[in-house]
Amino acid sequence: MIGKKMKNMKNLNPQKHNDIEVLQLPGMSRYCNISHFITTRHGGVSKDAYASLNMGLYSGDDEELICRNYDLLSGYIGVDKGNIIVPHQTHGTEVFAVDEHFLSLDAADRQKLLYGVDALVTDVPGICVSVLTADCVPVLLYAPDKEVVAAVHAGWRGTVKGIVGKTVSVMVDRYGVDASCVIAAICPSISLPSFEVGDEVLTAFAESGLWTESELKEISIRNAITGKAHIDLWKANSLQMLHYGVRAENIEVSGICTYTDNQNFFSARRLGINSGRIMSGIFIKDR
């Protein structure tokens, strides 16, 4: 068994600040020198399909309302809004290292560098790296041996291109991290029963070469009634991390499906693409 699945939100650590509600996973919460969070739909100011804590910068929501949501989150996590780093994700495999040079740039230059990025990694204290999702898989990583954190956006396209494995490689190659020490959290996202796909997606996974034939059988099923294929992105990303040296006992799976629990989390498949996004973020606490 890979990691520990959390059956529902009660098994996580719901945290409230005024009206904001975020979640923390028990395993990663054991490490006192970092902080992490997963936002829910609750406690913001956005309306309708974006209600209410929409963190999606590129979701089509009113920018003023999104800005206010960021102010609320900033106040809760104790990180300046300008230090909450969010990539402009494009379902690729670009991993970007947030360093002191990047932090010295103005907002416009930062934005240019963050376009087309689907994973962020940093060793700078007080800098929150984050990703935005609404069914895709957010993966948070922490390397306690070198004090490095990462946030990964792994939709099915990113998963089949190896985004989470590439992020672990960057942590190892750039920062000297021991992959066997890496702590991983697979945050709320779409589950196997809810993630129905076309046969072309199955073919893409099979042709990627990232999983063995037996592993492909573990991560995919065909519904006997509908005949439709389903993919387990949680398992696919977990197996990918194992291939890169992450230990099974260090992989924690929230077990929360955003599609079925769309009252608490945004789901693009359930609510439509013009809806909100949750944020999964992690940062090293200021020393």
PDB file of C-alpha atoms in Angstrom:
ATOM      1  CA  MET A   1       0.000   0.000   0.000  1.00  0.00           C
ATOM      2  CA  ILE A   2       1.301   3.432  -0.927  1.00  0.00           C
ATOM      3  CA  GLY A   3       0.934   5.961   1.831  1.00  0.00           C
ATOM      4  CA  LYS A   4      -2.246   6.396   3.806  1.00  0.00           C
ATOM      5  CA  LYS A   5      -5.562   7.349   2.257  1.00  0.00           C
ATOM      6  CA  MET A   6      -7.749   9.770   4.123  1.00  0.00           C
ATOM      7  CA  LYS A   7     -11.387   8.729   3.816  1.00  0.00           C
ATOM      8  CA  ASN A   8     -12.909  12.204   4.120  1.00  0.00           C
ATOM      9  CA  MET A   9     -12.322  15.737   5.344  1.00  0.00           C
ATOM     10  CA  LYS A  10     -12.807  14.710   8.968  1.00  0.00           C
ATOM     11  CA  ASN A  11      -9.639  12.652   8.738  1.00  0.00           C
ATOM     12  CA  LEU A  12      -7.660  15.670   7.586  1.00  0.00           C
ATOM     13  CA  ASN A  13      -6.930  18.730   9.680  1.00  0.00           C
ATOM     14  CA  PRO A  14      -9.497  21.426   8.792  1.00  0.00           C
ATOM     15  CA  GLN A  15      -8.191  24.835   9.792  1.00  0.00           C
ATOM     16  CA  LYS A  16     -10.290  27.991  10.019  1.00  0.00           C
ATOM     17  CA  HIS A  17      -9.310  31.653  10.199  1.00  0.00           C
ATOM     18  CA  ASN A  18     -12.343  33.909  10.290  1.00  0.00           C
ATOM     19  CA  ASP A  19     -14.378  32.336   7.463  1.00  0.00           C
ATOM     20  CA  ILE A  20     -11.526  30.716   5.508  1.00  0.00           C
ATOM     21  CA  GLU A  21     -11.288  26.944   5.628  1.00  0.00           C
ATOM     22  CA  VAL A  22      -8.171  25.100   4.458  1.00  0.00           C
ATOM     23  CA  LEU A  23      -6.960  21.547   4.918  1.00  0.00           C
ATOM     24  CA  GLN A  24      -3.674  20.028   5.999  1.00  0.00           C
ATOM     25  CA  LEU A  25      -2.609  16.404   5.636  1.00  0.00           C
ATOM     26  CA  PRO A  26      -1.576  14.660   8.856  1.00  0.00           C
ATOM     27  CA  GLY A  27       1.683  13.188   7.545  1.00  0.00           C
ATOM     28  CA  MET A  28       3.167  16.402   6.252  1.00  0.00           C
ATOM     29  CA  SER A  29       1.849  18.282   9.285  1.00  0.00           C
ATOM     30  CA  ARG A  30       4.366  16.403  11.431  1.00  0.00           C
ATOM     31  CA  TYR A  31       7.182  18.584  10.097  1.00  0.00           C
ATOM     32  CA  CYS A  32       7.318  21.753  12.172  1.00  0.00           C
ATOM     33  CA  ASN A  33       9.737  23.707   9.965  1.00  0.00           C
ATOM     34  CA  ILE A  34       7.376  23.790   6.978  1.00  0.00           C
ATOM     35  CA  SER A  35       3.731  24.660   6.503  1.00  0.00           C
ATOM     36  CA  HIS A  36       1.349  23.473   3.831  1.00  0.00           C
ATOM     37  CA  PHE A  37      -2.310  23.949   2.976  1.00  0.00           C
ATOM     38  CA  ILE A  38      -5.056  23.022   0.545  1.00  0.00           C
ATOM     39  CA  THR A  39      -7.778  25.597   0.103  1.00  0.00           C
ATOM     40  CA  THR A  40     -11.440  24.618  -0.057  1.00  0.00           C
ATOM     41  CA  ARG A  41     -14.356  26.490  -1.622  1.00  0.00           C
ATOM     42  CA  HIS A  42     -15.189  28.130   1.706  1.00  0.00           C
ATOM     43  CA  GLY A  43     -14.436  31.568   3.080  1.00  0.00           C
ATOM     44  CA  GLY A  44     -13.825  33.786   0.060  1.00  0.00           C
ATOM     45  CA  VAL A  45     -15.737  36.503  -1.756  1.00  0.00           C
ATOM     46  CA  SER A  46     -16.196  35.094  -5.280  1.00  0.00           C
ATOM     47  CA  LYS A  47     -19.695  34.385  -6.614  1.00  0.00           C
ATOM     48  CA  ASP A  48     -21.702  31.731  -8.457  1.00  0.00           C
ATOM     49  CA  ALA A  49     -19.560  28.934  -9.967  1.00  0.00           C
ATOM     50  CA  TYR A  50     -16.517  30.632  -8.413  1.00  0.00           C
ATOM     51  CA  ALA A  51     -18.002  30.737  -4.910  1.00  0.00           C
ATOM     52  CA  SER A  52     -16.321  31.456  -2.814  1.00  0.00           C
ATOM     53  CA  LEU A  53     -12.580  31.053  -2.179  1.00  0.00           C
ATOM     54  CA  ASN A  54     -11.515  30.959  -5.827  1.00  0.00           C
ATOM     55  CA  MET A  55      -7.743  31.179  -6.188  1.00  0.00           C
ATOM     56  CA  GLY A  56      -7.722  30.763  -9.972  1.00  0.00           C
ATOM     57  CA  LEU A  57      -5.827  33.682 -11.480  1.00  0.00           C
ATOM     58  CA  TYR A  58      -6.702  32.593 -15.022  1.00  0.00           C
ATOM     59  CA  SER A  59     -10.170  31.162 -14.374  1.00  0.00           C
ATOM     60  CA  GLY A  60     -12.279  34.027 -15.761  1.00  0.00           C
ATOM     61  CA  ASP A  61     -13.396  35.279 -12.359  1.00  0.00           C
ATOM     62  CA  ASP A  62     -13.466  38.971 -11.408  1.00  0.00           C
ATOM     63  CA  GLU A  63      -9.830  39.951 -10.767  1.00  0.00           C
ATOM     64  CA  GLU A  64     -10.751  42.210  -7.856  1.00  0.00           C
ATOM     65  CA  LEU A  65     -12.511  39.341  -6.082  1.00  0.00           C
ATOM     66  CA  ILE A  66      -9.572  36.994  -6.705  1.00  0.00           C
ATOM     67  CA  CYS A  67      -7.246  39.640  -5.264  1.00  0.00           C
ATOM     68  CA  ARG A  68      -9.379  39.835  -2.132  1.00  0.00           C
ATOM     69  CA  ASN A  69      -9.286  36.044  -1.829  1.00  0.00           C
ATOM     70  CA  TYR A  70      -5.489  36.187  -1.976  1.00  0.00           C
ATOM     71  CA  ASP A  71      -5.499  38.815   0.755  1.00  0.00           C
ATOM     72  CA  LEU A  72      -7.586  36.499   2.928  1.00  0.00           C
ATOM     73  CA  LEU A  73      -5.293  33.543   2.318  1.00  0.00           C
ATOM     74  CA  SER A  74      -2.175  35.647   2.868  1.00  0.00           C
ATOM     75  CA  GLY A  75      -3.480  36.733   6.239  1.00  0.00           C
ATOM     76  CA  TYR A  76      -4.230  33.155   7.213  1.00  0.00           C
ATOM     77  CA  ILE A  77      -0.908  31.548   6.248  1.00  0.00           C
ATOM     78  CA  GLY A  78       1.205  34.531   7.317  1.00  0.00           C
ATOM     79  CA  VAL A  79       2.969  34.915   3.984  1.00  0.00           C
ATOM     80  CA  ASP A  80       3.017  38.187   2.058  1.00  0.00           C
ATOM     81  CA  LYS A  81       0.797  38.015  -1.003  1.00  0.00           C
ATOM     82  CA  GLY A  82       3.776  38.784  -3.235  1.00  0.00           C
ATOM     83  CA  ASN A  83       5.551  35.722  -1.867  1.00  0.00           C
ATOM     84  CA  ILE A  84       2.751  33.322  -2.825  1.00  0.00           C
ATOM     85  CA  ILE A  85       4.194  32.131  -6.135  1.00  0.00           C
ATOM     86  CA  VAL A  86       1.707  30.711  -8.632  1.00  0.00           C
ATOM     87  CA  PRO A  87       2.717  29.411 -12.091  1.00  0.00           C
ATOM     88  CA  HIS A  88       0.723  29.886 -15.290  1.00  0.00           C
ATOM     89  CA  GLN A  89       0.147  26.181 -15.873  1.00  0.00           C
ATOM     90  CA  THR A  90      -0.157  24.700 -19.373  1.00  0.00           C
ATOM     91  CA  HIS A  91      -0.208  20.922 -18.685  1.00  0.00           C
ATOM     92  CA  GLY A  92       3.471  20.622 -19.574  1.00  0.00           C
ATOM     93  CA  THR A  93       6.558  19.446 -17.693  1.00  0.00           C
ATOM     94  CA  GLU A  94       8.414  22.687 -17.029  1.00  0.00           C
ATOM     95  CA  VAL A  95       9.831  22.785 -13.493  1.00  0.00           C
ATOM     96  CA  PHE A  96      10.910  26.236 -12.297  1.00  0.00           C
ATOM     97  CA  ALA A  97      13.249  26.936  -9.387  1.00  0.00           C
ATOM     98  CA  VAL A  98      12.256  30.000  -7.378  1.00  0.00           C
ATOM     99  CA  ASP A  99      15.523  31.566  -6.205  1.00  0.00           C
ATOM    100  CA  GLU A 100      16.788  34.930  -4.982  1.00  0.00           C
ATOM    101  CA  HIS A 101      17.290  36.191  -8.540  1.00  0.00           C
ATOM    102  CA  PHE A 102      13.679  35.493  -9.436  1.00  0.00           C
ATOM    103  CA  LEU A 103      12.509  37.194  -6.261  1.00  0.00           C
ATOM    104  CA  SER A 104      14.490  40.327  -7.162  1.00  0.00           C
ATOM    105  CA  LEU A 105      12.485  40.796 -10.380  1.00  0.00           C
ATOM    106  CA  ASP A 106       9.409  42.959 -10.783  1.00  0.00           C
ATOM    107  CA  ALA A 107       5.935  41.454 -11.157  1.00  0.00           C
ATOM    108  CA  ALA A 108       5.887  41.644 -14.971  1.00  0.00           C
ATOM    109  CA  ASP A 109       9.202  39.823 -15.372  1.00  0.00           C
ATOM    110  CA  ARG A 110       8.165  37.206 -12.835  1.00  0.00           C
ATOM    111  CA  GLN A 111       4.946  36.571 -14.732  1.00  0.00           C
ATOM    112  CA  LYS A 112       6.853  36.008 -17.977  1.00  0.00           C
ATOM    113  CA  LEU A 113       9.090  33.411 -16.370  1.00  0.00           C
ATOM    114  CA  LEU A 114       6.152  31.601 -14.786  1.00  0.00           C
ATOM    115  CA  TYR A 115       4.253  31.105 -18.059  1.00  0.00           C
ATOM    116  CA  GLY A 116       4.196  27.470 -19.145  1.00  0.00           C
ATOM    117  CA  VAL A 117       5.388  26.240 -15.747  1.00  0.00           C
ATOM    118  CA  ASP A 118       3.649  23.306 -14.040  1.00  0.00           C
ATOM    119  CA  ALA A 119       5.895  22.747 -11.023  1.00  0.00           C
ATOM    120  CA  LEU A 120       7.732  25.057  -8.649  1.00  0.00           C
ATOM    121  CA  VAL A 121      10.607  24.231  -6.322  1.00  0.00           C
ATOM    122  CA  THR A 122      12.466  26.398  -3.800  1.00  0.00           C
ATOM    123  CA  ASP A 123      14.804  26.369  -0.823  1.00  0.00           C
ATOM    124  CA  VAL A 124      14.091  29.994   0.112  1.00  0.00           C
ATOM    125  CA  PRO A 125      12.334  30.341   3.487  1.00  0.00           C
ATOM    126  CA  GLY A 126       9.096  32.316   3.554  1.00  0.00           C
ATOM    127  CA  ILE A 127       8.332  31.695  -0.131  1.00  0.00           C
ATOM    128  CA  CYS A 128       5.154  29.734  -0.774  1.00  0.00           C
ATOM    129  CA  VAL A 129       5.217  27.626  -3.937  1.00  0.00           C
ATOM    130  CA  SER A 130       1.757  26.588  -5.078  1.00  0.00           C
ATOM    131  CA  VAL A 131      -0.352  25.156  -7.884  1.00  0.00           C
ATOM    132  CA  LEU A 132      -3.988  25.612  -8.884  1.00  0.00           C
ATOM    133  CA  THR A 133      -6.317  22.729  -9.668  1.00  0.00           C
ATOM    134  CA  ALA A 134      -9.943  21.741 -10.170  1.00  0.00           C
ATOM    135  CA  ASP A 135      -9.709  17.938 -10.606  1.00  0.00           C
ATOM    136  CA  CYS A 136      -6.054  17.706 -11.693  1.00  0.00           C
ATOM    137  CA  VAL A 137      -3.661  16.253  -9.134  1.00  0.00           C
ATOM    138  CA  PRO A 138      -1.696  18.630  -6.906  1.00  0.00           C
ATOM    139  CA  VAL A 139       1.410  17.041  -5.404  1.00  0.00           C
ATOM    140  CA  LEU A 140       3.353  18.708  -2.586  1.00  0.00           C
ATOM    141  CA  LEU A 141       6.923  17.603  -1.910  1.00  0.00           C
ATOM    142  CA  TYR A 142       9.302  18.227   0.975  1.00  0.00           C
ATOM    143  CA  ALA A 143      12.938  17.164   1.294  1.00  0.00           C
ATOM    144  CA  PRO A 144      13.879  17.488   4.969  1.00  0.00           C
ATOM    145  CA  ASP A 145      17.547  16.639   4.357  1.00  0.00           C
ATOM    146  CA  LYS A 146      18.127  19.813   2.296  1.00  0.00           C
ATOM    147  CA  GLU A 147      15.113  21.924   3.301  1.00  0.00           C
ATOM    148  CA  VAL A 148      13.575  22.038  -0.183  1.00  0.00           C
ATOM    149  CA  VAL A 149       9.866  22.176  -1.061  1.00  0.00           C
ATOM    150  CA  ALA A 150       7.959  21.781  -4.331  1.00  0.00           C
ATOM    151  CA  ALA A 151       4.426  22.038  -5.685  1.00  0.00           C
ATOM    152  CA  VAL A 152       3.408  20.068  -8.783  1.00  0.00           C
ATOM    153  CA  HIS A 153       0.389  20.312 -11.101  1.00  0.00           C
ATOM    154  CA  ALA A 154      -0.189  16.823 -12.516  1.00  0.00           C
ATOM    155  CA  GLY A 155      -3.229  16.563 -14.757  1.00  0.00           C
ATOM    156  CA  TRP A 156      -3.398  13.483 -16.937  1.00  0.00           C
ATOM    157  CA  ARG A 157      -1.239  15.161 -19.614  1.00  0.00           C
ATOM    158  CA  GLY A 158       1.403  16.169 -17.090  1.00  0.00           C
ATOM    159  CA  THR A 159       1.248  12.752 -15.467  1.00  0.00           C
ATOM    160  CA  VAL A 160       1.759  10.918 -18.739  1.00  0.00           C
ATOM    161  CA  LYS A 161       4.714  13.241 -19.502  1.00  0.00           C
ATOM    162  CA  GLY A 162       6.332  12.521 -16.141  1.00  0.00           C
ATOM    163  CA  ILE A 163       5.995  15.902 -14.409  1.00  0.00           C
ATOM    164  CA  VAL A 164       6.224  14.595 -10.834  1.00  0.00           C
ATOM    165  CA  GLY A 165       9.244  12.442 -11.598  1.00  0.00           C
ATOM    166  CA  LYS A 166      10.947  15.352 -13.306  1.00  0.00           C
ATOM    167  CA  THR A 167      10.318  17.511 -10.236  1.00  0.00           C
ATOM    168  CA  VAL A 168      11.946  14.945  -7.965  1.00  0.00           C
ATOM    169  CA  SER A 169      14.912  14.878 -10.383  1.00  0.00           C
ATOM    170  CA  VAL A 170      15.272  18.658 -10.184  1.00  0.00           C
ATOM    171  CA  MET A 171      15.264  18.464  -6.392  1.00  0.00           C
ATOM    172  CA  VAL A 172      18.014  15.833  -6.544  1.00  0.00           C
ATOM    173  CA  ASP A 173      20.158  17.431  -9.270  1.00  0.00           C
ATOM    174  CA  ARG A 174      19.872  21.098  -8.276  1.00  0.00           C
ATOM    175  CA  TYR A 175      19.759  20.849  -4.487  1.00  0.00           C
ATOM    176  CA  GLY A 176      21.441  17.524  -3.740  1.00  0.00           C
ATOM    177  CA  VAL A 177      18.306  16.022  -2.206  1.00  0.00           C
ATOM    178  CA  ASP A 178      18.230  12.328  -1.316  1.00  0.00           C
ATOM    179  CA  ALA A 179      15.066  11.105  -3.066  1.00  0.00           C
ATOM    180  CA  SER A 180      14.510   8.457  -0.393  1.00  0.00           C
ATOM    181  CA  CYS A 181      14.002  11.271   2.138  1.00  0.00           C
ATOM    182  CA  VAL A 182      11.332  13.091   0.104  1.00  0.00           C
ATOM    183  CA  ILE A 183       7.921  13.407   1.737  1.00  0.00           C
ATOM    184  CA  ALA A 184       5.011  13.560  -0.741  1.00  0.00           C
ATOM    185  CA  ALA A 185       1.369  14.541  -0.412  1.00  0.00           C
ATOM    186  CA  ILE A 186      -1.173  13.809  -3.139  1.00  0.00           C
ATOM    187  CA  CYS A 187      -3.870  16.373  -2.456  1.00  0.00           C
ATOM    188  CA  PRO A 188      -7.625  16.379  -3.284  1.00  0.00           C
ATOM    189  CA  SER A 189      -8.249  15.683  -6.968  1.00  0.00           C
ATOM    190  CA  ILE A 190     -10.329  13.468  -9.214  1.00  0.00           C
ATOM    191  CA  SER A 191     -10.493   9.786  -8.272  1.00  0.00           C
ATOM    192  CA  LEU A 192     -10.405   6.604 -10.352  1.00  0.00           C
ATOM    193  CA  PRO A 193     -14.193   6.029 -10.305  1.00  0.00           C
ATOM    194  CA  SER A 194     -14.851   9.605 -11.433  1.00  0.00           C
ATOM    195  CA  PHE A 195     -12.083   9.944 -14.022  1.00  0.00           C
ATOM    196  CA  GLU A 196     -13.579   8.482 -17.179  1.00  0.00           C
ATOM    197  CA  VAL A 197     -11.301   8.791 -20.219  1.00  0.00           C
ATOM    198  CA  GLY A 198     -11.237   7.952 -23.899  1.00  0.00           C
ATOM    199  CA  ASP A 199      -9.144   5.106 -25.278  1.00  0.00           C
ATOM    200  CA  GLU A 200      -6.653   7.640 -26.643  1.00  0.00           C
ATOM    201  CA  VAL A 201      -5.725   8.509 -23.060  1.00  0.00           C
ATOM    202  CA  LEU A 202      -5.130   4.840 -22.251  1.00  0.00           C
ATOM    203  CA  THR A 203      -2.931   4.635 -25.345  1.00  0.00           C
ATOM    204  CA  ALA A 204      -0.956   7.695 -24.246  1.00  0.00           C
ATOM    205  CA  PHE A 205      -0.242   6.090 -20.873  1.00  0.00           C
ATOM    206  CA  ALA A 206       0.748   2.793 -22.477  1.00  0.00           C
ATOM    207  CA  GLU A 207       3.055   4.462 -25.011  1.00  0.00           C
ATOM    208  CA  SER A 208       4.755   6.721 -22.463  1.00  0.00           C
ATOM    209  CA  GLY A 209       6.975   3.940 -21.151  1.00  0.00           C
ATOM    210  CA  LEU A 210       6.701   5.289 -17.596  1.00  0.00           C
ATOM    211  CA  TRP A 211       4.825   2.287 -16.212  1.00  0.00           C
ATOM    212  CA  THR A 212       5.344  -1.428 -16.631  1.00  0.00           C
ATOM    213  CA  GLU A 213       2.625  -3.577 -18.172  1.00  0.00           C
ATOM    214  CA  SER A 214       1.561  -4.813 -14.737  1.00  0.00           C
ATOM    215  CA  GLU A 215       1.502  -1.240 -13.400  1.00  0.00           C
ATOM    216  CA  LEU A 216      -0.687  -0.117 -16.284  1.00  0.00           C
ATOM    217  CA  LYS A 217      -3.204  -2.723 -15.149  1.00  0.00           C
ATOM    218  CA  GLU A 218      -3.039  -1.241 -11.646  1.00  0.00           C
ATOM    219  CA  ILE A 219      -3.780   2.307 -12.773  1.00  0.00           C
ATOM    220  CA  SER A 220      -6.552   1.650 -15.288  1.00  0.00           C
ATOM    221  CA  ILE A 221      -9.861  -0.195 -15.382  1.00  0.00           C
ATOM    222  CA  ARG A 222     -12.767  -0.512 -17.778  1.00  0.00           C
ATOM    223  CA  ASN A 223     -16.256  -0.091 -16.380  1.00  0.00           C
ATOM    224  CA  ALA A 224     -18.143  -3.320 -17.033  1.00  0.00           C
ATOM    225  CA  ILE A 225     -21.463  -1.491 -17.440  1.00  0.00           C
ATOM    226  CA  THR A 226     -20.488   1.553 -19.521  1.00  0.00           C
ATOM    227  CA  GLY A 227     -17.475   0.067 -21.266  1.00  0.00           C
ATOM    228  CA  LYS A 228     -15.596   3.297 -20.534  1.00  0.00           C
ATOM    229  CA  ALA A 229     -11.998   3.399 -19.363  1.00  0.00           C
ATOM    230  CA  HIS A 230     -10.925   5.003 -16.074  1.00  0.00           C
ATOM    231  CA  ILE A 231      -7.466   6.104 -14.927  1.00  0.00           C
ATOM    232  CA  ASP A 232      -6.156   6.265 -11.348  1.00  0.00           C
ATOM    233  CA  LEU A 233      -4.018   9.417 -11.351  1.00  0.00           C
ATOM    234  CA  TRP A 234      -3.248   9.046  -7.644  1.00  0.00           C
ATOM    235  CA  LYS A 235      -1.731   5.613  -8.226  1.00  0.00           C
ATOM    236  CA  ALA A 236      -0.017   6.663 -11.462  1.00  0.00           C
ATOM    237  CA  ASN A 237       1.791   9.541  -9.776  1.00  0.00           C
ATOM    238  CA  SER A 238       2.620   7.448  -6.711  1.00  0.00           C
ATOM    239  CA  LEU A 239       4.220   4.761  -8.869  1.00  0.00           C
ATOM    240  CA  GLN A 240       6.113   7.404 -10.798  1.00  0.00           C
ATOM    241  CA  MET A 241       7.597   8.762  -7.570  1.00  0.00           C
ATOM    242  CA  LEU A 242       8.608   5.248  -6.505  1.00  0.00           C
ATOM    243  CA  HIS A 243      10.542   4.901  -9.766  1.00  0.00           C
ATOM    244  CA  TYR A 244      12.486   8.048  -8.853  1.00  0.00           C
ATOM    245  CA  GLY A 245      13.461   6.841  -5.419  1.00  0.00           C
ATOM    246  CA  VAL A 246      10.705   8.175  -3.173  1.00  0.00           C
ATOM    247  CA  ARG A 247       9.786   5.612  -0.534  1.00  0.00           C
ATOM    248  CA  ALA A 248       6.260   4.186  -0.449  1.00  0.00           C
ATOM    249  CA  GLU A 249       5.791   4.993   3.223  1.00  0.00           C
ATOM    250  CA  ASN A 250       6.580   8.643   2.499  1.00  0.00           C
ATOM    251  CA  ILE A 251       3.705   9.067   0.021  1.00  0.00           C
ATOM    252  CA  GLU A 252       0.460  10.279   1.585  1.00  0.00           C
ATOM    253  CA  VAL A 253      -2.768  10.253  -0.429  1.00  0.00           C
ATOM    254  CA  SER A 254      -5.640  12.455   0.734  1.00  0.00           C
ATOM    255  CA  GLY A 255      -8.242  10.123  -0.801  1.00  0.00           C
ATOM    256  CA  ILE A 256     -10.613  13.057  -1.425  1.00  0.00           C
ATOM    257  CA  CYS A 257     -12.246  13.235  -4.870  1.00  0.00           C
ATOM    258  CA  THR A 258     -12.945  16.769  -6.038  1.00  0.00           C
ATOM    259  CA  TYR A 259     -15.580  15.549  -8.495  1.00  0.00           C
ATOM    260  CA  THR A 260     -17.744  13.849  -5.879  1.00  0.00           C
ATOM    261  CA  ASP A 261     -16.986  16.359  -3.116  1.00  0.00           C
ATOM    262  CA  ASN A 262     -17.668  19.419  -5.274  1.00  0.00           C
ATOM    263  CA  GLN A 263     -19.465  21.174  -2.415  1.00  0.00           C
ATOM    264  CA  ASN A 264     -16.085  21.573  -0.730  1.00  0.00           C
ATOM    265  CA  PHE A 265     -13.715  21.621  -3.710  1.00  0.00           C
ATOM    266  CA  PHE A 266     -13.857  23.033  -7.217  1.00  0.00           C
ATOM    267  CA  SER A 267     -14.337  20.472  -9.999  1.00  0.00           C
ATOM    268  CA  ALA A 268     -14.081  21.573 -13.627  1.00  0.00           C
ATOM    269  CA  ARG A 269     -15.757  18.364 -14.770  1.00  0.00           C
ATOM    270  CA  ARG A 270     -18.696  18.947 -12.436  1.00  0.00           C
ATOM    271  CA  LEU A 271     -18.986  22.755 -12.477  1.00  0.00           C
ATOM    272  CA  GLY A 272     -17.619  23.543 -15.937  1.00  0.00           C
ATOM    273  CA  ILE A 273     -14.297  25.040 -16.964  1.00  0.00           C
ATOM    274  CA  ASN A 274     -15.521  28.532 -16.014  1.00  0.00           C
ATOM    275  CA  SER A 275     -15.420  27.848 -12.300  1.00  0.00           C
ATOM    276  CA  GLY A 276     -13.011  28.238  -9.413  1.00  0.00           C
ATOM    277  CA  ARG A 277      -9.677  26.627  -8.555  1.00  0.00           C
ATOM    278  CA  ILE A 278      -8.287  25.380  -5.280  1.00  0.00           C
ATOM    279  CA  MET A 279      -4.694  26.109  -4.297  1.00  0.00           C
ATOM    280  CA  SER A 280      -2.247  23.634  -2.808  1.00  0.00           C
ATOM    281  CA  GLY A 281       0.825  25.316  -1.374  1.00  0.00           C
ATOM    282  CA  ILE A 282       3.881  24.685   0.774  1.00  0.00           C
ATOM    283  CA  PHE A 283       6.642  26.824   2.259  1.00  0.00           C
ATOM    284  CA  ILE A 284       9.627  26.658   4.550  1.00  0.00           C
ATOM    285  CA  LYS A 285       8.992  28.719   7.639  1.00  0.00           C
ATOM    286  CA  ASP A 286      11.199  31.759   8.169  1.00  0.00           C
ATOM    287  CA  ARG A 287      14.053  30.883  10.464  1.00  0.00           C
TER     288      ARG A 287
END
